[in-house]
Coordinates of C-alpha atoms and ligand atoms in Angstrom, one line a residue:
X20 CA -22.0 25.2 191.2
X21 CA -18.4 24.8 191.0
X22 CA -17.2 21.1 192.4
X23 CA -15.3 21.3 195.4
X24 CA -11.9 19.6 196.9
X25 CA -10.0 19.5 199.8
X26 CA -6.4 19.8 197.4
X27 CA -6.0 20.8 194.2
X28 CA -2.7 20.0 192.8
X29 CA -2.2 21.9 189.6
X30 CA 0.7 19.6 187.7
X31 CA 1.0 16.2 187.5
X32 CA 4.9 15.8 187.9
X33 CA 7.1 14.2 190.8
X34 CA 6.1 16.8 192.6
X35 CA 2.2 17.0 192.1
X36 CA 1.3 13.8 191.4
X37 CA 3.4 12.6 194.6
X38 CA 1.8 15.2 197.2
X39 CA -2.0 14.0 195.4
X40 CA -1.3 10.4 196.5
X41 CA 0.1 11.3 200.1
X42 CA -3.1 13.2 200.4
X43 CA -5.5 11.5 199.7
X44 CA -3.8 8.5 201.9
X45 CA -4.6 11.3 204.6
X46 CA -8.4 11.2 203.7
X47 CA -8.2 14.2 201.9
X48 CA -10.5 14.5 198.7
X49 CA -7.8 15.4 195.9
X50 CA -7.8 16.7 192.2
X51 CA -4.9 16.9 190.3
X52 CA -5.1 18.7 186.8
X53 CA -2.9 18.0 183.8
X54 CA -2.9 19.5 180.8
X55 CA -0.2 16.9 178.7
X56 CA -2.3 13.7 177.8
X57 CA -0.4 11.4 179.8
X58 CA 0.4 12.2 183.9
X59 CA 4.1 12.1 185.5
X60 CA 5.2 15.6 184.2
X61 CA 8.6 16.6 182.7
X62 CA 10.1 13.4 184.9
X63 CA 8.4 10.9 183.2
X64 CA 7.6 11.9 179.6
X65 CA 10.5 13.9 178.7
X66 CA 13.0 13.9 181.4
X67 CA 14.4 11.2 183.9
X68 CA 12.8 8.2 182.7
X69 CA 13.3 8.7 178.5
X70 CA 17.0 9.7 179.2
X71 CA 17.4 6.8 181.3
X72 CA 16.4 3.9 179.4
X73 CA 18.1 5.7 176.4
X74 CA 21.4 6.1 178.4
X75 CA 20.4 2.4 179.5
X76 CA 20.5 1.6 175.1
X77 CA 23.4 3.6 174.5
X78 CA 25.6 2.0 177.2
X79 CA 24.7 -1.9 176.2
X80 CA 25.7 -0.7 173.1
X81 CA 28.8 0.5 173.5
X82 CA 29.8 -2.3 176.1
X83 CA 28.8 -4.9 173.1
X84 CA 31.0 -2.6 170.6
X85 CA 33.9 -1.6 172.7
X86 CA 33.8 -3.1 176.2
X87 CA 33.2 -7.0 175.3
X88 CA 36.6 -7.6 173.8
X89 CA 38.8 -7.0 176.8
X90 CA 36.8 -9.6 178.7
X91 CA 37.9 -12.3 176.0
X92 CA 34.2 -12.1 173.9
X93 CA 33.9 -11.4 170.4
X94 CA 31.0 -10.5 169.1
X95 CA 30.3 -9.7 165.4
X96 CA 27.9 -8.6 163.0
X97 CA 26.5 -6.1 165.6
X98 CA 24.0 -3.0 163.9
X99 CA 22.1 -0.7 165.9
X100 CA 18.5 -0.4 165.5
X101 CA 17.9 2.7 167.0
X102 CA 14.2 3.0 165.4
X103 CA 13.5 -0.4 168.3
X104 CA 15.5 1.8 170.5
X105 CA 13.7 4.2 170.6
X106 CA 10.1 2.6 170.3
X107 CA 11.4 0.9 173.5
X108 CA 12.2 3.8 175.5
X109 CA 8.5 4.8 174.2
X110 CA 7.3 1.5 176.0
X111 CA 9.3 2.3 179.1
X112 CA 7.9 5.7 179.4
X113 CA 4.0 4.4 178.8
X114 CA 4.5 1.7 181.3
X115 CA 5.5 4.8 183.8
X116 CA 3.0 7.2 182.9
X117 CA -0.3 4.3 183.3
X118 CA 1.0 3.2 186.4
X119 CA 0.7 7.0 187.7
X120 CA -2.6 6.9 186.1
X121 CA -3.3 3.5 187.9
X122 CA -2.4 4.8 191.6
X123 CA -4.6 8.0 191.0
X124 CA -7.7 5.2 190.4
X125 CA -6.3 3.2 193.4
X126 CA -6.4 6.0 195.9
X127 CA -9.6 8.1 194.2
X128 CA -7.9 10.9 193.3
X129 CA -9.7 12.9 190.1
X130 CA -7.7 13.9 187.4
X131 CA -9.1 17.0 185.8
X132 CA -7.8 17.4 182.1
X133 CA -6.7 20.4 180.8
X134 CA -5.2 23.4 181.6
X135 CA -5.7 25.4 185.4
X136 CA -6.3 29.0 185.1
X137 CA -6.7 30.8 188.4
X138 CA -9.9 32.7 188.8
X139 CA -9.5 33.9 192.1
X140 CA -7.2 33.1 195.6
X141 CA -9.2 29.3 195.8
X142 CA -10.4 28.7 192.2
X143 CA -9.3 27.9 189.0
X144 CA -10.8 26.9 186.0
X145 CA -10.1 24.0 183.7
X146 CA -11.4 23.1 180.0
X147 CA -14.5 25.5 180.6
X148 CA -15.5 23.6 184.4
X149 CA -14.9 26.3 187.9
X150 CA -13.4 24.4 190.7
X151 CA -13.1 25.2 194.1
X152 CA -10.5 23.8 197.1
X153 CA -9.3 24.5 200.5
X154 CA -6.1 24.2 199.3
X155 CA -4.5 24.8 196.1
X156 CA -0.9 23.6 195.0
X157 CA 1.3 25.2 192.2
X158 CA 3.3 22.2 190.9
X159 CA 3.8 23.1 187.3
X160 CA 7.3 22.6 187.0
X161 CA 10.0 24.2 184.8
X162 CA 10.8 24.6 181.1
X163 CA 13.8 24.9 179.0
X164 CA 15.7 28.6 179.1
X165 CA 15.8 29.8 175.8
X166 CA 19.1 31.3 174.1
X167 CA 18.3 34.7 171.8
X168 CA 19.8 33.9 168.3
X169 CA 19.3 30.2 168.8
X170 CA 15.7 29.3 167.2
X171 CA 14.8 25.8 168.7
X172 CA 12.5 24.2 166.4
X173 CA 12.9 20.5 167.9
X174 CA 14.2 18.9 164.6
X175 CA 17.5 21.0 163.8
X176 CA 18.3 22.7 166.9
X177 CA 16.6 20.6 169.9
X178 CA 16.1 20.6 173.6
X179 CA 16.0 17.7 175.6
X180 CA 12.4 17.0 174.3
X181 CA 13.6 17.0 170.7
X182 CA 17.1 15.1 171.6
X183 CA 15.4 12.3 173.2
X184 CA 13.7 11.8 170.1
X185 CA 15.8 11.9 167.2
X186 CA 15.4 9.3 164.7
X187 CA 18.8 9.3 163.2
X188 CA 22.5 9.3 165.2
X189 CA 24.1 12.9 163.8
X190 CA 27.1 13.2 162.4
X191 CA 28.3 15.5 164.8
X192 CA 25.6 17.5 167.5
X193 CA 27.2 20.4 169.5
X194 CA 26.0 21.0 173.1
X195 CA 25.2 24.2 174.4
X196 CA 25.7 24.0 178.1
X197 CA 28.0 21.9 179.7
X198 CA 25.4 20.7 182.5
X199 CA 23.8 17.6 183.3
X200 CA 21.1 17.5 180.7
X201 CA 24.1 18.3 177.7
X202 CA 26.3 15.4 179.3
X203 CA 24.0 12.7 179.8
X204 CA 22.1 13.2 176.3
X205 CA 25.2 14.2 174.7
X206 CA 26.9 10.4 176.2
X207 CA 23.7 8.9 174.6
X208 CA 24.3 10.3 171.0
X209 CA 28.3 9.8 171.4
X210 CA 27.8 6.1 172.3
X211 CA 26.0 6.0 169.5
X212 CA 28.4 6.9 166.8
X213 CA 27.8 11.1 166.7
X214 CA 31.1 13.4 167.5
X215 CA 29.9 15.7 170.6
X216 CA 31.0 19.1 170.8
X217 CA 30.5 21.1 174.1
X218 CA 30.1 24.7 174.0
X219 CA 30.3 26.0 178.1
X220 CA 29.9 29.4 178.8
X221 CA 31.9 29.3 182.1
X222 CA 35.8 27.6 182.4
X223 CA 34.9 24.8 183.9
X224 CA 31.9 22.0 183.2
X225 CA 29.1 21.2 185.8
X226 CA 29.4 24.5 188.0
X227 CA 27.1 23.1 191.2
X228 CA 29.5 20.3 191.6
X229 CA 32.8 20.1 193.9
X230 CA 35.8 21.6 191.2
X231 CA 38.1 18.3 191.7
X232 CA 35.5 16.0 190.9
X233 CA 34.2 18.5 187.9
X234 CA 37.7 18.5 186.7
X235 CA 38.0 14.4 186.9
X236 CA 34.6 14.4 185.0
X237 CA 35.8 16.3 182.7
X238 CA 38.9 14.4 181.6
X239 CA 37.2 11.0 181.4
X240 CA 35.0 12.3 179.5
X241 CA 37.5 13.8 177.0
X242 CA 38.8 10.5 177.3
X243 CA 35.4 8.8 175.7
X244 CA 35.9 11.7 173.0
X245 CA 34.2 14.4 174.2
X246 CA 35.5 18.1 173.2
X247 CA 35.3 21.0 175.0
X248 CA 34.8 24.5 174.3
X249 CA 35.1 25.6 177.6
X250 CA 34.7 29.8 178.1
X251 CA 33.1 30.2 175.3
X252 CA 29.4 31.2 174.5
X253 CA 26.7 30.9 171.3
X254 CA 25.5 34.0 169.6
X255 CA 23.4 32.7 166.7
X256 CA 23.0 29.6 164.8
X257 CA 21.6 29.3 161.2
X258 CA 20.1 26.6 159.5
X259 CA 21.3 25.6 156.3
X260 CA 19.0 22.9 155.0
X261 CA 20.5 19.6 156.8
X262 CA 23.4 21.5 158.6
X263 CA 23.6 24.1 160.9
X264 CA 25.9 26.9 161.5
X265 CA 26.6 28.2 164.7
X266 CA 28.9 31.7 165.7
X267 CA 30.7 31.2 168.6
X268 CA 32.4 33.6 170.6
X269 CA 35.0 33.5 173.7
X270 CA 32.7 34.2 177.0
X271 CA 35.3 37.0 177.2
X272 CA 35.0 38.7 174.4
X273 CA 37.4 38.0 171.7
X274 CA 37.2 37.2 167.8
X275 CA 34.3 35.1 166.7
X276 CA 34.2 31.8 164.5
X277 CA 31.8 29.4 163.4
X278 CA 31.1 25.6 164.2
X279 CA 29.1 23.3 162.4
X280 CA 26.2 20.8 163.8
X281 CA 24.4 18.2 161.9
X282 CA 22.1 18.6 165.5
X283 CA 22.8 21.3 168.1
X284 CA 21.2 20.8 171.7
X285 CA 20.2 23.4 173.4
X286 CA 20.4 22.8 177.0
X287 CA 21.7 26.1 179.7
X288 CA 19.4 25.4 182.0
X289 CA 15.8 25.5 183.2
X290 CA 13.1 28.0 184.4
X291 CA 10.0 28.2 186.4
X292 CA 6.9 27.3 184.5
X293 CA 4.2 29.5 185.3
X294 CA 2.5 30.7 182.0
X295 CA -1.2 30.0 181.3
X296 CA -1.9 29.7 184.8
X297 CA -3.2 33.5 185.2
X298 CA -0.9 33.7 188.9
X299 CA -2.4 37.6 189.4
X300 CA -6.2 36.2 189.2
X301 CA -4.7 35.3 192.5
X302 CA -2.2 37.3 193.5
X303 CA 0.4 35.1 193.8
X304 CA 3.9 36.7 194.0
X305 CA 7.0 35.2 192.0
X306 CA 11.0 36.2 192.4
X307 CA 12.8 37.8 190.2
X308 CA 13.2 34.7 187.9
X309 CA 9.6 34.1 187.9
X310 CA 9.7 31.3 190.6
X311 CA 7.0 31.1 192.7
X312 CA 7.7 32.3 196.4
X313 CA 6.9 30.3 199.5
X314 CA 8.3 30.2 202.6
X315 CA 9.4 27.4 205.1
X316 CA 6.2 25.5 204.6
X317 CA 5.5 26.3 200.8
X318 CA 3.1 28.7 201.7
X319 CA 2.8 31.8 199.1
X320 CA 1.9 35.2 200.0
X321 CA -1.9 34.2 199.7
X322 CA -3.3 31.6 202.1
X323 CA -4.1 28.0 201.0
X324 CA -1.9 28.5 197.9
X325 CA 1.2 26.7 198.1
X326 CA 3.7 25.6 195.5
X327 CA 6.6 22.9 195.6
X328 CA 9.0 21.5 192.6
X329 CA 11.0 22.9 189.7
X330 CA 8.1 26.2 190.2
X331 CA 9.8 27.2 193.5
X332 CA 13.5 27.7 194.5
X333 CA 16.1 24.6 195.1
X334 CA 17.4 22.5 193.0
X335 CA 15.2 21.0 190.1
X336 CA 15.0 17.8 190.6
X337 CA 12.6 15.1 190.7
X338 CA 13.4 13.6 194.1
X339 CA 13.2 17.1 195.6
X340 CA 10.1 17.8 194.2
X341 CA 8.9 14.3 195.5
X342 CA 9.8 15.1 199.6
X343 CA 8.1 18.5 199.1
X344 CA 5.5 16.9 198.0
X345 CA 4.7 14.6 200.9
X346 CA 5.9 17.5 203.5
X347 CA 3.2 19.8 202.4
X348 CA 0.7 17.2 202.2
X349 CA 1.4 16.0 205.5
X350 CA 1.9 20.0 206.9
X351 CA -1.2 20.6 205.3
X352 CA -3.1 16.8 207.2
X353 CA -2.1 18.3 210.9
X354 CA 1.1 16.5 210.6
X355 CA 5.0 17.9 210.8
X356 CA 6.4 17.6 207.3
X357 CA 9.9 18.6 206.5
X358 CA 12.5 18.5 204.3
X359 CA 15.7 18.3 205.1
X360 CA 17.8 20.5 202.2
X361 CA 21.3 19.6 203.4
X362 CA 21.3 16.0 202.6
X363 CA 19.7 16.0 198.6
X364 CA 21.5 13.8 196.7
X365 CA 22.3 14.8 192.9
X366 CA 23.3 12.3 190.4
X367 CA 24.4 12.2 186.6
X368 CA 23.5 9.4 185.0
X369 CA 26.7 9.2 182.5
X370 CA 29.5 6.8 182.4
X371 CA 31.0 6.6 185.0
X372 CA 28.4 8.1 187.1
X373 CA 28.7 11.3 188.8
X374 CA 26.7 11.8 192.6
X375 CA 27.0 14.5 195.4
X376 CA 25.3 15.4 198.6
X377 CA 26.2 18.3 201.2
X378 CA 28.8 20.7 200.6
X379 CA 31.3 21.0 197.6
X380 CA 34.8 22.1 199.4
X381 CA 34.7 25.5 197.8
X382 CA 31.0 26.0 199.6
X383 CA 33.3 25.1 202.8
X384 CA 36.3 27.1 202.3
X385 CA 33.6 30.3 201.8
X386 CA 32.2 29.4 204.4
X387 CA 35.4 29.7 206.3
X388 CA 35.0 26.3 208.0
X389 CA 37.9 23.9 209.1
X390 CA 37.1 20.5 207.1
X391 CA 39.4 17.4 206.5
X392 CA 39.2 15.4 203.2
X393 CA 39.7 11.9 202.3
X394 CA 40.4 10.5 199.0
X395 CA 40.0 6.9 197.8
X396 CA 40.8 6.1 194.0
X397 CA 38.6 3.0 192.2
X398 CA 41.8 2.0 190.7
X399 CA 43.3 0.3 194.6
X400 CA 39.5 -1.4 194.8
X401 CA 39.3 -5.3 193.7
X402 CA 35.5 -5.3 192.2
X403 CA 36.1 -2.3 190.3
X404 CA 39.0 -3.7 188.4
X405 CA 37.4 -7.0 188.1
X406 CA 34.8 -4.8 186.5
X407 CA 37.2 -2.8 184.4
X408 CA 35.9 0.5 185.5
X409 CA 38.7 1.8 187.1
X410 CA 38.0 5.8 186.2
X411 CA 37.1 8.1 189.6
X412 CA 37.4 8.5 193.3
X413 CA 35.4 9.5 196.3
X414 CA 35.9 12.3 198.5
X415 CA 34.9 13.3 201.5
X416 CA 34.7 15.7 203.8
X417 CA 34.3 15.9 207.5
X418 CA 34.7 19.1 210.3
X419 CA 38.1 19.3 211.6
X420 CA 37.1 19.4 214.7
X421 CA 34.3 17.2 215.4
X422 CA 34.6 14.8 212.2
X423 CA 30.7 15.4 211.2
X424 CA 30.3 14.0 207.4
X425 CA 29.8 17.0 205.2
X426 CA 29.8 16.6 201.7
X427 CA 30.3 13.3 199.8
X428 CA 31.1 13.4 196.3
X429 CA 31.9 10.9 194.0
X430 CA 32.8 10.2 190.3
X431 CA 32.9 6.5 189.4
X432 CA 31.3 3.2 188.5
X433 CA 28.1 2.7 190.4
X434 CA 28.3 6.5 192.1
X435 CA 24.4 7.0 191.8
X436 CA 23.9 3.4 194.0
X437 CA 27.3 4.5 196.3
X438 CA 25.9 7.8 197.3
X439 CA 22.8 6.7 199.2
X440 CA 24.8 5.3 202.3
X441 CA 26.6 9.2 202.1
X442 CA 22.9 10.6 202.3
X443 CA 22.2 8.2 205.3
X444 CA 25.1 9.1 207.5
X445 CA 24.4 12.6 206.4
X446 CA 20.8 12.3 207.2
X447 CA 22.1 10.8 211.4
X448 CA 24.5 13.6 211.4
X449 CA 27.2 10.6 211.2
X450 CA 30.7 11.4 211.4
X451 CA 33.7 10.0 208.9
X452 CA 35.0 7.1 211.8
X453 CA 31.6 6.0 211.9
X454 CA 31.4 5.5 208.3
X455 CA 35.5 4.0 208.5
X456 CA 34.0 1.9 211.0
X457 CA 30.9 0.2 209.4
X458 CA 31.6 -3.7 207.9
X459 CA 31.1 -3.3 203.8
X460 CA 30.9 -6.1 202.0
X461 CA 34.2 -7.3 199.7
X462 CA 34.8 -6.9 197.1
X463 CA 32.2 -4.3 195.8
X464 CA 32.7 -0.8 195.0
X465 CA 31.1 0.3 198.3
X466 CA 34.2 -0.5 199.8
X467 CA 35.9 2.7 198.4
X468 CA 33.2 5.2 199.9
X469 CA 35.0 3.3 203.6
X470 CA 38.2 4.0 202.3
X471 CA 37.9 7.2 201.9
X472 CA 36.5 7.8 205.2
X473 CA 39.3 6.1 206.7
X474 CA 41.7 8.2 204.3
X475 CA 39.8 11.5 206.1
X476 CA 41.9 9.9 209.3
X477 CA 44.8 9.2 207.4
X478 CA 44.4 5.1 207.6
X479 CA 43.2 4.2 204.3
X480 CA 44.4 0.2 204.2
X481 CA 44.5 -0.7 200.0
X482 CA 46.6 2.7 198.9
Ligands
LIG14 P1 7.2 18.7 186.2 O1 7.7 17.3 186.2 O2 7.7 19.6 185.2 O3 5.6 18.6 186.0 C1 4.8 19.7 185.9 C2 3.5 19.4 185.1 O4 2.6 20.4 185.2 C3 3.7 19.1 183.6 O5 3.3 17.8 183.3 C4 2.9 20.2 183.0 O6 2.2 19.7 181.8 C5 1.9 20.5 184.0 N1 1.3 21.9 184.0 C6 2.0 23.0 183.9 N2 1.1 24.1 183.9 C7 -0.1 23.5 184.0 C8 -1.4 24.1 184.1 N3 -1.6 25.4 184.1 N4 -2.5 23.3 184.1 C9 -2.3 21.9 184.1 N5 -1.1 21.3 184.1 C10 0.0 22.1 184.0 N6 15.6 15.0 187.8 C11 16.1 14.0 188.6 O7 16.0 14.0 189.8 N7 16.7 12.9 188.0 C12 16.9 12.8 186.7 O8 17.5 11.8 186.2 C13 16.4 13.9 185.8 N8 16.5 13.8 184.5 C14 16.0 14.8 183.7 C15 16.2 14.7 182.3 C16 15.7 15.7 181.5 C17 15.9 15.6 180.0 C18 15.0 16.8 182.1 C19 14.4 17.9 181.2 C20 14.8 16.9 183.5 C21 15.3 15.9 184.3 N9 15.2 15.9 185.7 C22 15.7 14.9 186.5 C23 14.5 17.0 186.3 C24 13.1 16.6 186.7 O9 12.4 16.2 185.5 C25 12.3 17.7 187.4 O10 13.0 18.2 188.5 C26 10.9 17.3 187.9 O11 10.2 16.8 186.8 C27 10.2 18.4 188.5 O12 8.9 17.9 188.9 P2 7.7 18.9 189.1 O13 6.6 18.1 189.7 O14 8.1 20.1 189.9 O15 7.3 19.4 187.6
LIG15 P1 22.4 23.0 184.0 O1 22.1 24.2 184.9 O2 22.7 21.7 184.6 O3 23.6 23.4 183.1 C1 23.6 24.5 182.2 C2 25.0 24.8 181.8 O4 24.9 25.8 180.7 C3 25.8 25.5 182.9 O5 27.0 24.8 182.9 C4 25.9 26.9 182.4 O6 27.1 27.5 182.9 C5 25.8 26.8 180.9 N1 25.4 28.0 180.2 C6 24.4 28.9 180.6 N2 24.3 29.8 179.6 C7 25.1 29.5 178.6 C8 25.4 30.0 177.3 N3 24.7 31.1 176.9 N4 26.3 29.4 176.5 C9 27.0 28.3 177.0 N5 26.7 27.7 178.2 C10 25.8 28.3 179.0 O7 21.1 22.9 183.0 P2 20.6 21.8 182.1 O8 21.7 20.8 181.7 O9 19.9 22.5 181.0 O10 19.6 21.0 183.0 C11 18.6 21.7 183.6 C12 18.2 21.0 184.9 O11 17.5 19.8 184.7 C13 19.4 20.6 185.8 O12 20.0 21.7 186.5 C14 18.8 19.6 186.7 O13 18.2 20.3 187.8 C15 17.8 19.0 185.8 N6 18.3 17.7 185.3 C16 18.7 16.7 186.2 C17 19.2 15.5 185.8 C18 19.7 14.6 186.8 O14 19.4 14.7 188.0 N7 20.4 13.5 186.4 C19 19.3 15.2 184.4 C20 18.9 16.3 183.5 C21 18.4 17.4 184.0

C-alpha cells in the first residue's frame, strides 16, 4: 500500500523546504522529496549561499589589496589561497544544507530521497516506493537556459554551478549575459585577479532594473575594470585545449569577430525545471515556457496540485519562493495566505550593492502615471565617506498626486540592508513625507534613503 501524507512537497529549495516546515507547524503530516544528496535546492548548494560567501572572500580580498592603503594601513606579503577559499565556502554551504536537514527532524517532516515521478493527479513515485497525499506541491525550481553553439561542459565553458567552483583565477573569463548571476560571479573572479569581459545581448546591462540606476551600475563597474560588449550576442565558442574561442556578433546583425576566454560563463538566464517529473501522468498544464500554471492561490489546472518558486511565473528568487511557500501552506491549513507581489525586493550582491522594490520609472511612465522623483547622492552623506564608498544614489519615486512611495531603487554601499525600510513603507502603503519625516540615525547610510524622500519634495538638507 502506498504510504500516505497530508503534503507532498516535491523539491527541497526556498520554496519547498520553507512551505514543508510551515506545514507541518499547521499539524499537517509532510514529505518533502529531493533528489540532490543534500536539501536547500539551487539556493543553498549552488546559488545564493556559495556566491555569497565567495563574493564575501573576493571582497576582503580586495579591500586588504586595494582598499587598506587609503585608510593609512599597509599590509604586505598578502597571497591568495583560493584552494581555503573555496573549501570554506564548502563549509558555509554544509553548515546551511544540515541545518535544513536538522529543522525537517525538528518538525517530523520525512524526507523521501530520490527523484518524484507523477503517477497519477495525487501520486508520485520515488526510488521504486508509490506515495499518496491530499496535496501535492511542484517546487522543483529552475535551471540554467542553454545557448545553441555554446557547449557547457562545467570546466571550460561553465554556469554558475561550474563558476562557483573553479580551482584556478582565469586569466581572462568572458560573461555571457549581463544579468545578476554574470555580475556578481563575474565581481568574484575580477576581485580576484581575472580580466572580465561582458558580452549583453541588449544595449543596456540588468534589463528589470530602473535605466538610471542600470546606467550608474554600469559605469562603476567599468570603473572596477569591467568591459562591456554591450549589443552584442555569442554564436559559437570552441575549445582549444586550455583556451577558448568564442564568435561574436553585433545583436544587430553586422560583421562577426572572435574573443578569447581562458573561462567563459554562461549565464542568460534561467528556466522552469520540470523534466523527470512525468507532469502529463497528471495532467498538469505548463505556459509556453514550460512554467507550471497556477492561479491566485497556486493552484494548477488539476485539484490538490499546486506549484510555487522558480517552476511558476515571477521573479526567481529565493525570498519569493520562500512567501509562496508559507501562503500556500497556510491557504492550504484553512488560513488566508497571500503574497503581496508589489513590494519584492531584488538585490545584487556586487560592490556597491544594487537593490529595488516597486516600479522602475519606465514601468511608470508606460503606465501613464504622474510620479515625482527624489535623488540623494552617497557622496553629500558623512558615514559613507568616512567609509570611502562614495559611488551611487537612491531614488525614489512617489504619485504626484497623493505622494504614495512607488518604487525605491538604490545603487550604493549597503543597498541590500537600505532597501528593507523601502519594502516596509511600501508594504503600509507609506507615502515619501512619511519616510522624510521618520528620525534615522546619523551618521549612517540610512540617512540618504530620507534624503531622498525629502528631495521627492524638493527639501533635501546636505545637497
Ligand atoms: P530550487 O532552489 O531550484 O530547488 C528545487 C529543488 O528541487 C532542487 O534541489 C532539485 O534538485 C529538486 N528537484 C527538481 N526536480 C525534482 C524531482 N522530480 N524530484 C525530487 N527533487 C527534485 N535568489 C535570491 O533571492 N538571492 C540570491 O542571492 C540568489 N543568488 C543566486 C545565485 C545563483 C548562482 C543562482 C543560480 C541562483 C540564485 N538565486 C538567488 C535564485 C534562487 O536560487 C532561486 O530563486 C531559488 O533557489 C528558487 O527556489 P525553489 O524552491 O523554487 O527551487
Ligand atoms: P538574468 O535574467 O538576470 O540576465 C540574463 C542576461 O542575459 C540579460 O541581461 C539578457 O538580456 C542577457 N541575454 C539573454 N540572451 C543572451 C544572449 N544570447 N547573448 C547575450 N546576452 C543574452 O539571468 P541570470 O544572470 O542568468 O540569472 C538568472 C536568475 O537567477 C536571475 O534572473 C535571478 O532571478 C536569479 N539570481 C538572483 C540573484 C540575486 O537575487 N542576487 C543572484 C543570481 C541569480
Amino acid at each position: 500500500m502506498a504510504e500516505n501524507f497530508d503534503l507532498i512537497v516535491i523539491g527541497s529549495g526556498p520554496g519547498g523546504y520553507v512551505c514543508a516546515i510551515r506545514a507541518a507547524q499547521l499539524g499537517m503530516k509532510v514529505a518533502c522529496v529531493e533528489k540532490r544528496a543534500t536539501l536547500g535546492g539551487t539556493c543553498l548548494n549552488i546559488g545564493c549561499i556559495p556566491s555569497k560567501a565567495l563574493l564575501q572572500s573576493s571582497e576582503n580580498y580586495e579591500e586588504l589589496t586595494h582598499g587598506f592603503k587609503d585608510h593609512g594601513i599597509n599590509v604586505e606579503g598578502i597571497s591568495l589561497d583560493l584552494a581555503r577559499m573555496q573549501a570554506r565556502k564548502g563549509e558555509v554551504v554544509t553548515a546551511n544544507t544540515k541545518g535544513i536537514e536538522f529543522l525537517f527532524k525538528k518538525n517530523k517532516i520525512t524526507w523521501l530521497k530520490g527523484e518524484a515521478k507523477f503517477t497519477g493527479p495525487n501520486a508520485i513515485e520515488v526510488a521504486g516506493e508509490a506515495y499518496t497525499a491530499k496535496h501535492i506541491v511542484i517546487a522543483t525550481g529552475s535551471d540554467s537556459v542553454p545557448l545553441k553553439g555554446v557547449e557547457v561542459d562545467e570546466k571550460r565553458i561553465v554556469t554558475s554551478t561550474g563558476a562557483l567552483e573553479l580551482d584556478k583565477v582565469p586569466g581572462h573569463i568572458v560573461v555571457i549575459g549581463g544579468g545578476v548571476i554574470g555580475l556578481e560571479l563575474g565581481s568574484v573572479w575580477r576581485r580576484l585577479g581575472a580580466e572580465v569581459t561582458v558580452v549583453e545581448f541588449l544595449d543596456r546591462i540588468t534589463p528589470g532594473l530602473d535605466n538610471e540606476i542600470s546606467k550608474a551600475f554600469q559605469q562603476i563597474l567599468t570603473k572596477q575594470g569591467f568591459k562591456f560588449k554591450l549589443g552584442h550576442k555569442v554564436t559559437g565558442a570552441t575549445v582549444n585545449g586550455e583556451q577558448v574561442t568564442l564568435t561574436v556578433e553585433p545583436a544587430k546583425g553586422g560583421d562577426a569577430e572572435t574573443i578569447t576566454a581562458d573561462i567563459v560563463l554562461l549565464s542568460i538566464g534561467r528556466y522552469a525545471y520540470t523534466a523527470g517529473l512525468n507532469l502529463e501522468a497528471a495532467g498538469v498544464a505548463t505556459d509556453e515556457r514550460g512554467r507550471v500554471k497556477v492561479d491566485a492561490h497556486f493552484t494548477t489546472n488539476v485539484p490538490g496540485v499546486y506549484a510555487i518558486g522558480d517552476v511558476i511565473a515571477g521573479p526567481m528568487l529565493a525570498h519569493k519562493a520562500e512567501e509562496e511557500g508559507v501562503a500556500l501552506a497556510e491557504t492550504l491549513a484553512g488560513q488566508r495566505g497571500h503574497v503581496n507581489y508589489g513590494a519584492i525586493p531584488s538585490v545584487v550582491y556586487t560592490w556597491p550593492e544594487v537593490a529595488a522594490v516597486g516600479q522602475t520609472e519606465e514601468e511608470l511612465k508606460e503606465a501613464g502615471m504622474a510620479y515625482k522623483v527624489g535623488k540623494f547622492p552617497f557622496m553629500a552623506n558623512g558615514r559613507a565617506r568616512a567609509m570611502g564608498a562614495m559611488d551611487g544614489f537612491v531614488k525614489l519615486l512617489a504619485d504626484q498626486e497623493t505622494d504614495k512611495l512607488l518604487g525605491a531603487h538604490i545603487v550604493g554601499p549597503d543597498a541590500g540592508a537600505l532597501i528593507a525600510e523601502c519594502v516596509t513603507a511600501i508594504e503600509f502603503g507609506a507615502s515619501a513625507e512619511d519616510v522624510a519625516r521618520i528620525c534615522h540615525a546619523h551618521p549612517t547610510l540610512s540617512e540618504v534613503v530620507k534624503e531622498a524622500a525629502l528631495a521627492v519634495d524638493g527639501r533635501p538638507i546636505h545637497i
